[in-house]
Structure formats: C-alpha cells, structure tokens
Coordinates of C-alpha atoms and ligand atoms in Angstrom, one line a residue:
X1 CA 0.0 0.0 0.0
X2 CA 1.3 3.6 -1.1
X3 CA 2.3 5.9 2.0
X4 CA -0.5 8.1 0.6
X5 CA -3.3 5.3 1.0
X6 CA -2.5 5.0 4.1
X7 CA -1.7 8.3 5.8
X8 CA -5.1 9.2 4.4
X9 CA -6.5 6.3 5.4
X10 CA -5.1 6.8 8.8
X11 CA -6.1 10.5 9.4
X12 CA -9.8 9.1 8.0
X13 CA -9.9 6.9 10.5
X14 CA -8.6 8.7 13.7
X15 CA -11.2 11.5 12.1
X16 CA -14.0 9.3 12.2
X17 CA -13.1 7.7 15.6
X18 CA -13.3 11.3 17.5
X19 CA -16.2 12.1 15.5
X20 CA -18.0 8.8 16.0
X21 CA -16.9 9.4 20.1
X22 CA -18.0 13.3 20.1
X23 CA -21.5 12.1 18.0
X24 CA -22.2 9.6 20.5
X25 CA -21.3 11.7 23.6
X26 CA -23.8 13.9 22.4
X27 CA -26.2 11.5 21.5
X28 CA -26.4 9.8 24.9
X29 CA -26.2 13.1 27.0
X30 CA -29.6 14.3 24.6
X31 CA -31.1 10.9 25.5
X32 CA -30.5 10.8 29.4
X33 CA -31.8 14.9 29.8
X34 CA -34.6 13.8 27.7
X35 CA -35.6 11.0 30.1
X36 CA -34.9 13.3 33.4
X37 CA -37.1 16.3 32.2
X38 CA -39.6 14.3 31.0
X39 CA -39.4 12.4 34.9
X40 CA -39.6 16.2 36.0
X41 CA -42.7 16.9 33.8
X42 CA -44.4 13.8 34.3
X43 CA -44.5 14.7 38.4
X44 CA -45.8 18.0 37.9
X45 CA -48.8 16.7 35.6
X46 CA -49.5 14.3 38.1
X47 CA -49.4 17.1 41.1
X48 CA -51.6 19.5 39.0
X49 CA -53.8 17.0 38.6
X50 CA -54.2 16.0 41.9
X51 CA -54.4 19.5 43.2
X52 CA -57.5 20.0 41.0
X53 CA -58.7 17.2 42.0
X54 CA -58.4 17.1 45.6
X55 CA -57.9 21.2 46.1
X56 CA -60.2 22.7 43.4
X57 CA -62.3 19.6 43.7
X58 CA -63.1 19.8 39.9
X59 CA -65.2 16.9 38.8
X60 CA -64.0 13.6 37.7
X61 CA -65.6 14.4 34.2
X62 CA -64.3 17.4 33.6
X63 CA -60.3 16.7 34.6
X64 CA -61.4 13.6 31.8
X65 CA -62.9 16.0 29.4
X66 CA -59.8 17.7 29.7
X67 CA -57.6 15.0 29.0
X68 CA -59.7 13.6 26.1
X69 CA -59.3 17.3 24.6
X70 CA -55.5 17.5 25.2
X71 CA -55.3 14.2 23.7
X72 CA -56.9 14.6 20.5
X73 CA -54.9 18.6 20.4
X74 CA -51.5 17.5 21.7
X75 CA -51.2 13.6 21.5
X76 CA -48.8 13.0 24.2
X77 CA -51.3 13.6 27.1
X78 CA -50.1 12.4 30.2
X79 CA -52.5 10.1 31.7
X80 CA -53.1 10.0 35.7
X81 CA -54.1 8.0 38.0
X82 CA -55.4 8.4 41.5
X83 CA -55.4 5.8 44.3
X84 CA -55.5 5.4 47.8
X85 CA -53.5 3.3 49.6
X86 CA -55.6 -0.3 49.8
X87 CA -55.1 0.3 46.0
X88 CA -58.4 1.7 45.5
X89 CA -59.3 4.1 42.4
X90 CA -60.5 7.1 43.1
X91 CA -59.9 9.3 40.0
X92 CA -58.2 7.9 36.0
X93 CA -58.1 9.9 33.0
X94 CA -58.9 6.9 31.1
X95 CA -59.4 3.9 31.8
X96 CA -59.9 2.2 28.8
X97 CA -56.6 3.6 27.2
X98 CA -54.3 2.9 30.5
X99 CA -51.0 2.4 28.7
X100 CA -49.5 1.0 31.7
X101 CA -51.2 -1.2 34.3
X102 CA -51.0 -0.2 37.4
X103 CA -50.8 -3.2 40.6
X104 CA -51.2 -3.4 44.0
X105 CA -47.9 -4.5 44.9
X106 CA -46.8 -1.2 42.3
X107 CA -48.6 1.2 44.4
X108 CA -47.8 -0.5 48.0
X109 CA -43.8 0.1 46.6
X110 CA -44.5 3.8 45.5
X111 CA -46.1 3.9 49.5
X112 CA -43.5 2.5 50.7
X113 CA -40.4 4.7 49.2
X114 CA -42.0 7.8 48.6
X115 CA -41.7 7.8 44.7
X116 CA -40.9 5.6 41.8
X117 CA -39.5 6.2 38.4
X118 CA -39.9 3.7 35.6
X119 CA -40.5 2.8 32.0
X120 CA -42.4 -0.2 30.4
X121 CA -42.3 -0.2 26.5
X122 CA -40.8 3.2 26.5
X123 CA -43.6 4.3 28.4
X124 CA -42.5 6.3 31.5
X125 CA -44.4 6.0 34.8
X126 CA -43.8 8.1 37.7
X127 CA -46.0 7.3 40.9
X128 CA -45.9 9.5 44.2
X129 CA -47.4 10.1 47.5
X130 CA -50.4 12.0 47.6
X131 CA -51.2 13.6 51.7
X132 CA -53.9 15.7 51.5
X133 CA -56.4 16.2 54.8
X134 CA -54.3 13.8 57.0
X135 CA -54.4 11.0 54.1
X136 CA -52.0 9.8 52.2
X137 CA -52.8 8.9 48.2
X138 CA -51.0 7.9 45.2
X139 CA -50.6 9.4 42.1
X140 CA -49.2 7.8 39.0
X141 CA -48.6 9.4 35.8
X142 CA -47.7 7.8 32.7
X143 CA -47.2 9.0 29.2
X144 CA -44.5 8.6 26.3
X145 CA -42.9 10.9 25.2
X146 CA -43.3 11.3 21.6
X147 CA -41.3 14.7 21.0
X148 CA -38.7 13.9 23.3
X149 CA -38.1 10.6 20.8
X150 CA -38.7 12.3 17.9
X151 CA -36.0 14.6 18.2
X152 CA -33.9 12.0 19.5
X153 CA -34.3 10.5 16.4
X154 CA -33.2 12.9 14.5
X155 CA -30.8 13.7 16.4
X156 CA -29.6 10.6 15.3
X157 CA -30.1 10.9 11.9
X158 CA -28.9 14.2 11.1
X159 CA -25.5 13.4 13.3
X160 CA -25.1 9.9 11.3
X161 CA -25.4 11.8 8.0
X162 CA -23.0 14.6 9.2
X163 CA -21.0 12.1 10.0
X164 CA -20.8 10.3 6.8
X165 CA -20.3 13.7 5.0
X166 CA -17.8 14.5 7.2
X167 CA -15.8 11.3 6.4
X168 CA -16.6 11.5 2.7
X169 CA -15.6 14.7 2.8
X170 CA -12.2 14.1 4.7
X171 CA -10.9 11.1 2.9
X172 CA -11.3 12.8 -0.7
X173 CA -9.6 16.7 1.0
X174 CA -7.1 14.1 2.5
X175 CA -6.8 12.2 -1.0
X176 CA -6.0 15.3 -2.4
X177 CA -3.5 16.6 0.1
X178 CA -1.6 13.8 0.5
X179 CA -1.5 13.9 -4.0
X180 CA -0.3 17.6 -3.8
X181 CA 1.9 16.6 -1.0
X182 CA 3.5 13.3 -2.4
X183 CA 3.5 14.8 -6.0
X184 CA 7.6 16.1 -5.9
X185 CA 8.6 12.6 -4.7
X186 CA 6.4 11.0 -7.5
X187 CA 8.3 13.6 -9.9
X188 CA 11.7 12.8 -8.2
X189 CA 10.7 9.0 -8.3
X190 CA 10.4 9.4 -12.1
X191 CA 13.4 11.1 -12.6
X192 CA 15.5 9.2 -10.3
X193 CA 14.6 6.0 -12.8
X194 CA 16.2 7.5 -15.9
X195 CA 19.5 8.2 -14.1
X196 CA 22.2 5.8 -14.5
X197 CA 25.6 5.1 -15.4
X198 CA 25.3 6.9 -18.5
X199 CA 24.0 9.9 -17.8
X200 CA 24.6 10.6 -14.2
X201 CA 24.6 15.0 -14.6
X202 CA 20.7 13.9 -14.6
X203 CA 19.6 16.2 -11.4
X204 CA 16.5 16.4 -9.4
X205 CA 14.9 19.4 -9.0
X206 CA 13.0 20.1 -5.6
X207 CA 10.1 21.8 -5.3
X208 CA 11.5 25.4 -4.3
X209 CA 10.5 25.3 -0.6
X210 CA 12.6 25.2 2.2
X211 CA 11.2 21.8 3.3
X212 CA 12.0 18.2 3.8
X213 CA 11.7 17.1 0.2
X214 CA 14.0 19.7 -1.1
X215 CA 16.4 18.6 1.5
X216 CA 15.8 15.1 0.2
X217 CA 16.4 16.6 -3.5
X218 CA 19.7 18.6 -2.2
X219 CA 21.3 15.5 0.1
X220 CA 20.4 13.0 -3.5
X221 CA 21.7 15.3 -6.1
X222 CA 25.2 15.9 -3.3
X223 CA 25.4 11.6 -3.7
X224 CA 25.0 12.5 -7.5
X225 CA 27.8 14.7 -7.6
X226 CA 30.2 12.4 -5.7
X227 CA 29.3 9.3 -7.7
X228 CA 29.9 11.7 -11.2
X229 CA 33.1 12.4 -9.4
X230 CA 33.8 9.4 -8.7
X231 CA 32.9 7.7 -11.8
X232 CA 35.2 10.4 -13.7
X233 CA 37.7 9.3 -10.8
X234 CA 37.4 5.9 -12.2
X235 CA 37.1 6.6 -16.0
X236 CA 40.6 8.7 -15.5
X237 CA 42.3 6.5 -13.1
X238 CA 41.5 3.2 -15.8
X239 CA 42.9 5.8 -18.7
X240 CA 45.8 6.6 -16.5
X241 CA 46.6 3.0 -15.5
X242 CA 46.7 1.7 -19.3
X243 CA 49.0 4.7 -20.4
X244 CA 51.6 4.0 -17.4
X245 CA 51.6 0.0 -18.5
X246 CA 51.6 1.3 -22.7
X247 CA 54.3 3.2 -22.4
X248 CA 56.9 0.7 -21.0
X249 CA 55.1 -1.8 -23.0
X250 CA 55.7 0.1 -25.9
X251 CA 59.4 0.6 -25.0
X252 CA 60.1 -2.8 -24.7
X253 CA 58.1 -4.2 -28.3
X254 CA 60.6 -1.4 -30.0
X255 CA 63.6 -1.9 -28.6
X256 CA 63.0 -5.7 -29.5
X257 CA 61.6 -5.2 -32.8
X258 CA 64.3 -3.0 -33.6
X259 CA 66.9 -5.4 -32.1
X260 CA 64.9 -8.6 -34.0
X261 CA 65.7 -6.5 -37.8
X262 CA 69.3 -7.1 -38.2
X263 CA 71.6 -8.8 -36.6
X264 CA 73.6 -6.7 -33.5
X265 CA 76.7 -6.2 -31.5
X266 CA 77.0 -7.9 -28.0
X267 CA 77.0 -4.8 -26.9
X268 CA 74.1 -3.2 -28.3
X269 CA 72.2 -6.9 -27.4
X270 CA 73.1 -5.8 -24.0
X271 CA 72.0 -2.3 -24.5
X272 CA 68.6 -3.6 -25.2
X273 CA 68.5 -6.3 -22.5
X274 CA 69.2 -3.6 -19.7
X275 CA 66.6 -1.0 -21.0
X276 CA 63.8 -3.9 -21.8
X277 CA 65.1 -5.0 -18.0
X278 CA 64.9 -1.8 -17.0
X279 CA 61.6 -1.2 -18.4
X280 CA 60.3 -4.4 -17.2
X281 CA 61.2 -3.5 -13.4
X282 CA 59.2 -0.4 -13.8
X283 CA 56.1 -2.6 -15.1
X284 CA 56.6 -4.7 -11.7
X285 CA 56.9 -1.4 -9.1
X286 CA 53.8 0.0 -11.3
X287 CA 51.8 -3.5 -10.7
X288 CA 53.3 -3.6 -7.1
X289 CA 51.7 -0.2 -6.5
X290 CA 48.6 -1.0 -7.9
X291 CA 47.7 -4.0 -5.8
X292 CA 48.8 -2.1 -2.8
X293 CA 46.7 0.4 -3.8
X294 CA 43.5 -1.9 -4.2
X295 CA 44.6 -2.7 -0.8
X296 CA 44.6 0.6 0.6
X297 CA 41.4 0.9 -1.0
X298 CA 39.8 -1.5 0.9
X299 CA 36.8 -1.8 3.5
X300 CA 38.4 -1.5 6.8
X301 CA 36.7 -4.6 7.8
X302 CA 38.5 -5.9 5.4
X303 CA 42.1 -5.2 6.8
X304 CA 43.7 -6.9 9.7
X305 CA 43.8 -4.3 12.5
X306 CA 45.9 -4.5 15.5
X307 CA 48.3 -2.9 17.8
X308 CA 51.5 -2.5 15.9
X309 CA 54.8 -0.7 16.8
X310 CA 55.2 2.2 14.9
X311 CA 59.2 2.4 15.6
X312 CA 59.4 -1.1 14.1
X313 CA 57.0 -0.2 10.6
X314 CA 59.9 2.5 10.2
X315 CA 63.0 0.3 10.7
X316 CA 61.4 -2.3 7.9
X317 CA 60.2 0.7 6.0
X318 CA 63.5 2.1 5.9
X319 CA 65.8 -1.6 5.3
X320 CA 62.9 -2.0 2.0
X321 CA 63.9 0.9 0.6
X322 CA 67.6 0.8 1.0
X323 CA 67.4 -2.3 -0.2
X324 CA 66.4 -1.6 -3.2
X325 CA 68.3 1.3 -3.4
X326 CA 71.6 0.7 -2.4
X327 CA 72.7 4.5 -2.1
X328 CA 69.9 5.5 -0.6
X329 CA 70.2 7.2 3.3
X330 CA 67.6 7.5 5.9
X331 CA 67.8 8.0 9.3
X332 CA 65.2 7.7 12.1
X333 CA 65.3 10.2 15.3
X334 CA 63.1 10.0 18.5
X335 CA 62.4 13.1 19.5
X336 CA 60.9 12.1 23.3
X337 CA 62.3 9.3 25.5
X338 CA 60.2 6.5 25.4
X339 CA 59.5 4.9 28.6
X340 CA 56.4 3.3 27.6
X341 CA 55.9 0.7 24.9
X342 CA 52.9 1.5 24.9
X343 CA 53.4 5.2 23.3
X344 CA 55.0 3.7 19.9
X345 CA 51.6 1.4 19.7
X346 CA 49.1 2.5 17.0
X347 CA 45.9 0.4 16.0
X348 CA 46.8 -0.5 12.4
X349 CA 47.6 -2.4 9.3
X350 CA 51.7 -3.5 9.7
X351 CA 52.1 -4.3 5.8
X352 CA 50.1 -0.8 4.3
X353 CA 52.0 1.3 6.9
X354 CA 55.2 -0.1 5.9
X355 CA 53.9 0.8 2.2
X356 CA 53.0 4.4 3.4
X357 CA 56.3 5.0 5.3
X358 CA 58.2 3.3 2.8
X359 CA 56.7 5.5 -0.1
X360 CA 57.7 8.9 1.9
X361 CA 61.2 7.5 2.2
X362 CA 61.4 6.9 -1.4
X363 CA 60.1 10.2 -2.6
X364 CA 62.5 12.1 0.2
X365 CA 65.6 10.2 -1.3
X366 CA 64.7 10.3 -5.0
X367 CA 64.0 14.0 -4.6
X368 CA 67.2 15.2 -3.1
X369 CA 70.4 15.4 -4.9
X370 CA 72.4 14.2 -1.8
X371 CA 69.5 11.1 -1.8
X372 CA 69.1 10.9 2.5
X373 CA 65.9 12.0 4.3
X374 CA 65.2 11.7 7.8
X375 CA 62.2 10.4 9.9
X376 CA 61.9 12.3 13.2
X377 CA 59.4 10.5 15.6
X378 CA 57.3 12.6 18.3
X379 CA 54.4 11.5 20.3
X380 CA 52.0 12.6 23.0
X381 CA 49.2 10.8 24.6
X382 CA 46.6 10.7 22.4
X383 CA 48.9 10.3 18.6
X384 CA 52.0 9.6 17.1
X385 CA 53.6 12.3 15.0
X386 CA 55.9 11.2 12.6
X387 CA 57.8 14.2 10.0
X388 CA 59.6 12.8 7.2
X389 CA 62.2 15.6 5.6
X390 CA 64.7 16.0 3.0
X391 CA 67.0 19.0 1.8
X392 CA 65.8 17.8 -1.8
X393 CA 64.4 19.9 -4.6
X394 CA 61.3 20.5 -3.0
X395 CA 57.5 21.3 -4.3
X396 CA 56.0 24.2 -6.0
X397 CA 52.7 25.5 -4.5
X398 CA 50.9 24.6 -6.2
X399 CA 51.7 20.7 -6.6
X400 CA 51.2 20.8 -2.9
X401 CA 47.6 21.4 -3.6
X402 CA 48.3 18.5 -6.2
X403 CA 50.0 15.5 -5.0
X404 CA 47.5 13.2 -2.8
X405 CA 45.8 13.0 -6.5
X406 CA 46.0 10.2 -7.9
X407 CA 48.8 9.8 -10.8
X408 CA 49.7 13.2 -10.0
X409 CA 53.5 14.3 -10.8
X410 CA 54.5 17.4 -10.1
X411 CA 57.1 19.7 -12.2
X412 CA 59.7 18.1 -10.9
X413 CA 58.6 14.9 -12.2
X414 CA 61.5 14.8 -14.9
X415 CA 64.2 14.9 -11.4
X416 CA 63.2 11.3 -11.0
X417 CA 61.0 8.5 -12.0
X418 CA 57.7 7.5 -10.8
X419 CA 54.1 7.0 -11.4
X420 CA 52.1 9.3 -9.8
X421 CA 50.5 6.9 -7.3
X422 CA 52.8 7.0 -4.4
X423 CA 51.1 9.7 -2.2
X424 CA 47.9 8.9 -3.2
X425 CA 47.7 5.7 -1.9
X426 CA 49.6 6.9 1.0
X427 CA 47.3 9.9 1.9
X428 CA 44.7 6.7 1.6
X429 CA 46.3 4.8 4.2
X430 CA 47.0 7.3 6.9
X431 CA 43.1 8.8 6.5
X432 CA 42.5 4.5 7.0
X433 CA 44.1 4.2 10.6
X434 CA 42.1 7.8 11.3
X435 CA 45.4 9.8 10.9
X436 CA 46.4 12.8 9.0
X437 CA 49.2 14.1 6.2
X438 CA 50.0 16.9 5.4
X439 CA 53.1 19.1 3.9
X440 CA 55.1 21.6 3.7
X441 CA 57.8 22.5 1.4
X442 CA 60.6 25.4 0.1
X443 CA 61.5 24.9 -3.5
X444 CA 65.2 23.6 -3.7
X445 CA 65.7 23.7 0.2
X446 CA 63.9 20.6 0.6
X447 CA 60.0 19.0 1.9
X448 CA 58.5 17.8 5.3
X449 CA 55.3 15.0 5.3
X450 CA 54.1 15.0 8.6
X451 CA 52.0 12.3 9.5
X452 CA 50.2 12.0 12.4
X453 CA 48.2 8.8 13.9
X454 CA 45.9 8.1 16.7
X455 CA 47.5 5.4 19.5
X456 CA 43.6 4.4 18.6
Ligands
ADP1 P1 55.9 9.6 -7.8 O1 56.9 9.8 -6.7 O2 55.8 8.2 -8.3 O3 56.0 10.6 -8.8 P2 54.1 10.3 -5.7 O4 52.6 10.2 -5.7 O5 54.8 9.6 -4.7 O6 54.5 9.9 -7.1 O7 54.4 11.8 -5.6 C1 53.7 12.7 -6.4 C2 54.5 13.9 -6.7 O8 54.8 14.7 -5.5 C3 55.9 13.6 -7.2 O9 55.8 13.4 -8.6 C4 56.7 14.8 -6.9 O10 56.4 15.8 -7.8 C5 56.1 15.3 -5.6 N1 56.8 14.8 -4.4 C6 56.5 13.9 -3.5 N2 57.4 13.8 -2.6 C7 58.4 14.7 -2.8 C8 59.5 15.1 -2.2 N3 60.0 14.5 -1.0 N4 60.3 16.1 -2.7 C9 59.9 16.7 -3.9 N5 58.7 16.4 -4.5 C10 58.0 15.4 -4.0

C-alpha cells in the first residue's frame, strides 16, 4: 500500500473515531436529559392533577374531558391516576386507554419509598405520595414521550449523515492533500529511474521550498555529484593506469623489434637487454603499487587491524627501501624518551603502513640530490607524529595542492621516475588508521610530510 493510501486512510480513521466518540457523547447526554425532564414533567402533571382534583375539587368528568381534549390537540397527554393506599381508584383519565397497568404490589412500593420512576415499552411512569387532609394517596402518571423521541431520532439521523459527510468529505480533501503533498517525490521517483551510469549529470529538481523534500532533493543530487566524481575518478584513473603500463610496453616491443631487424653487437644486445630489463622493473613497481593500492582501498573490515609498533614499521620501512636502493640514506630520530611501549603502539595495518612509510622514504631520497631523508618520531598521549624531511628539490605550491591525486606528478617529475601513485595511496592509508598528512615544502631547500596517527 502507497504511503498516501495510508496516511489518508489513517487521518480518516482517527477523524472518524473522535467524530463517532463526540457524536455519541452527544447522543447519549440528549437521550439521558430527555428522560430526566420528561421524569420532572411527568410529576408535575401528576401534582396539577391532583391539586384539581383534591384542592379545586373539579369533577371527575371534567379533569377527563380535559384530558380527552388534550389528547386529540397534543397527542402526548399524560395520563393519571389516582389511588389510595388499599389500592383503591379514586380518579383515572382513562381507563380504557391505561397504557400502563397499574398493581397493587406497584402502588404499595410507591407507598412504601415515597416515589418511583420507571419505563415499560418506552412508556415512562412516575407514581408519588399523595397527603392531602391527614391522608396519604397515590398518584401515577404515565405517558411517552413522543417529542422527546422524535428529536432524538433525529438527532440521530442528522449526526449519522453529518457524520458520513464528514468522512466522505475528509478522505477525498485528505486524497487530495496527500496527492499535492506526495506529487515532488512521484516527480523525483520518475526522474531518479532514468539516471544511471550513463547519464549521471541527470539532477532532481526540488520543489523550491525550504522543506524536507527539497532537502531530500539537495542531500540525493550531493550523492550524484560524488558518484559523477567518482565515476570520472574511475574513468581517469582506468585511462591513467593503461598509459603508465603502454608506455613501457611500448618501449620494450621497440627496442625488441628494432633489435629482432638485423643482426647486433654484443654490446648493443646488452643495451637492449638492460633497457627492456629496466623497463620491465618499472612494469613490476607499477603492478606492485597497484595491488597495494587496491589494498589501501579496501573496506576497513577488510584489513587486519591491531596494535603494531610504529618504531618497528619505520626500521622495515627504511631496510625495503635501501634495499632496493643501495645508495639510498635515511635515518630515524626520537624526539621524546620512550619509557612506555605502549606510546609507539598504533591500531593499524603492519604491511600498508610499511607501504605508506616506505613511499615517503622513497620520494625524500629520490628527490634530493644528496638522496638521504630523515624520519623524526614525536608522540604525546593521544597520537603519534611522525615528520619525514629531506634537503631535496622540493615542491611548487601549487603541486602541494596536487600531490595526494592520484597519478599526480609534479614539475619536478623529470628529477626522478615515478608514477604518480605514491602519495595517493599513502594519503589513503593514513586517512585508513584515522590519521592525518599533510606538507610543507621550500623549492630547492627541501620537503617535510608529517604524518600523524591516533594510538587508537
Ligand atoms: P611519484 O613519486 O611516483 O612521482 P608520488 O605520488 O609519490 O608519485 O608523488 C607525487 C609527486 O609529488 C611527485 O611526482 C613529486 O612531484 C612530488 N613529491 C612527492 N614527494 C616529494 C619530495 N619529497 N620532494 C619533492 N617532490 C616530491
């Protein structure tokens, strides 16, 4: 069932429930006064009656002359009766109508407590004590009341067709509300089907108020942008993979081809051999990257998280990289005394920090002439601060604003080889383990990453 079904079939029915409770509320109050003041007037017929009869001693034929009158006028005449108390009839208005029978053990009970109220087929009877001249008699006075039900009846009637009215009425303004009301998200329901893959610049357009659909409209259309974004992320970073793996590849089939024409020199075969080689490497380090980099990108979930000493990631970081480059030198400072293993503890991923630390090391030795950098390590209750430097080359301004992009190389890009993924990936991994990087640099004095982690 649509949302608009059934908030208008909701508000219908808590509608019709207070209507149905204020109706009847209404209803049954009418029907009770009507029964009291009819009590009331059905005691002072009977009092009048007797006082005529007793008091003004009119005759027994007129007071039923009088009634027969009234009756054939007014048609709700109240009829009367007059007894003493051995249940003997001194006075009726008519006898041969008497709606309601009256008994001895009736009138010895209207003796006995003073007055009785009752109704027998929607007749009412009221019977009292009589005294008059050191007596006592009893009176009873019965009639129905015909306009009192009448109006009850219509008070019935015109409250049950109100009511109906009322509901019609409601669930076809509440149809129509809840239509006007519902009709953006139908619209942005519609639109939000044709967008896809293709054509995700497709925006939905709110309704113009300050509301909760337009907020719905703005927060949707803000996912839009960052999947665009990140769908051109993608389509760039696919583009930029293939062109780092052609152009090596491309390298290698010419200086082969080239070598394949005629027949060479030992030493021009071993010309080619160390430039496909050398080529080659640089197709490894690229695919190296790359799967450390799908790493990186990982759920957290995903990655094996514990407590991991950061003074260690740096030692292996550092032995990797000078490893692989023998003239490479780094060197590793702590800034406070430790006392505490405890402060060098981080919650993290051992193999992607190594990556990350190993990658700053890299770039601070490639980038300086003199090829050393230095990792200075700091810490204070609640983080780890670890600044990498080097006296290299340094970074324009604006490829600081550059770098953490992904394939990014700055102008200095021709001062050593690379791929433009390094820092990216890195940046990746330190936002992972809920750190930060950031850096600052002076063009041909040298660079400083600092990176700083949570003990977490
Ligand atoms: P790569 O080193 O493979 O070029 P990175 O993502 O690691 O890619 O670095 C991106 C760019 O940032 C580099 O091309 C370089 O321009 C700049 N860069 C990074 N580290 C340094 C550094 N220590 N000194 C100078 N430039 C640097």
């Amino acid at each position: 069932m649509k949302i608009r079904t059934k908030i208008t079939l909701l508000f219908t029915f808590i509608t019709a429930t207070i209507l149905l409770l204020f109706a009847s509320i209404i209803y049954y109050s009418a029907k009770e006064a009507r029964e009291k003041e009819f009590y009331v007037a059905l005691e002072k017929e009977a009092v009048t009656k007797a006082n005529l009869y007793f008091n003004a001693k009119v005759t027994t034929q007129t007071l039923q002359d009088i009634y027969k009158n009234n009756r054939v006028f007014l048609n709700n005449e109240v009829e009367v009766a007059i007894y003493d108390t051995v249940f003997h009839l001194l006075y009726h208005d008519a006898v041969e109508i008497d709606a309601v029978k009256e008994t001895k053990q009736m009138i010895h009970d209207i003796y006995r407590k003073g007055e009785l109220q009752f109704e027998q087929n929607d007749w009412q009877v009221v019977g009292l004590r009589y005294p008059f001249q050191g007596k006592i008699y009893i009176i009873t006075a019965v009639a129905y009341d015909q306009y009192g039900y009448k109006k009850l009846t219509l008070l019935f009637r015109n409250s049950a067709i109100v009511f109906i009215i009322s509901i019609l009425f409601i669930y076809i303004a509440g149809r129509f509300f809840s239509k006007k009301t519902f009709e953006p998200v139908t619209e942005m329901t519609e639109k939000a089907k044709t967008i896809s893959a293709t054509n995700l610049d497709l925006r939905l357009t709110g309704n113009g108020n300050k509301d909760e659909l337009s907020e719905l409209a703005g927060t949707f259309n803000e996912m839009l942008n960052r999947l665009e974004n990140s769908f051109d992320a993608q389509k760039h970073f696919v583009s930029n993979i293939s062109h780092e793996l052609r152009t090596p590849l491309a390298a290698i089939i010419a200086e082969l081809e080239l070598s394949a024409n005629k027949n060479r020199s030992t030493e021009e075969y071993k010309t080619v051999i160390a430039n496909t080689l050398q080529d080659a490497k640089k197709l490894v380090k690229l695919s190296n990257s790359l799967l450390d980099l799908a790493k990186a990108s990982y759920d957290p979930a995903e990655i094996t998280i514990k407590k991991v000493r950061i003074d260690e990631i740096l030692l292996d970081a550092r032995q990797q990289v000078q490893i692989a480059n023998a003239d490479y030198r780094i060197d590793i400072h702590f800034e406070n005394d430790s006392e505490e293993d405890s402060e060098m503890l981080v919650q993290g991923n051992e193999y992607l920090l190594k990556v990350a630390f190993a990658n700053l090391f890299e770039n601070g030795c490639k980038f300086s002439p003199n090829h050393r950098c230095a990792a200075a390590i700091s810490f204070t209750n609640a983080r780890i601060s670890i600044q990498f430097s080097d006296d290299g080359i340094g970074i324009s301004a604006e490829d600081r604003m550059n770098i953490f992009k992904p394939f990014y190389r700055g102008d200095n890009k021709g001062y050593a080889e690379g791929n433009g993924i390094g820092l990216f990936m890195t940046e990746k991994i330190i936002r992972l383990h809920k750190g930060k990087i950031s850096v600052s640099s002076l063009e041909n004095r040298g660079s400083r990453f600092t990176v700083e982690l949570p003990h977490g």
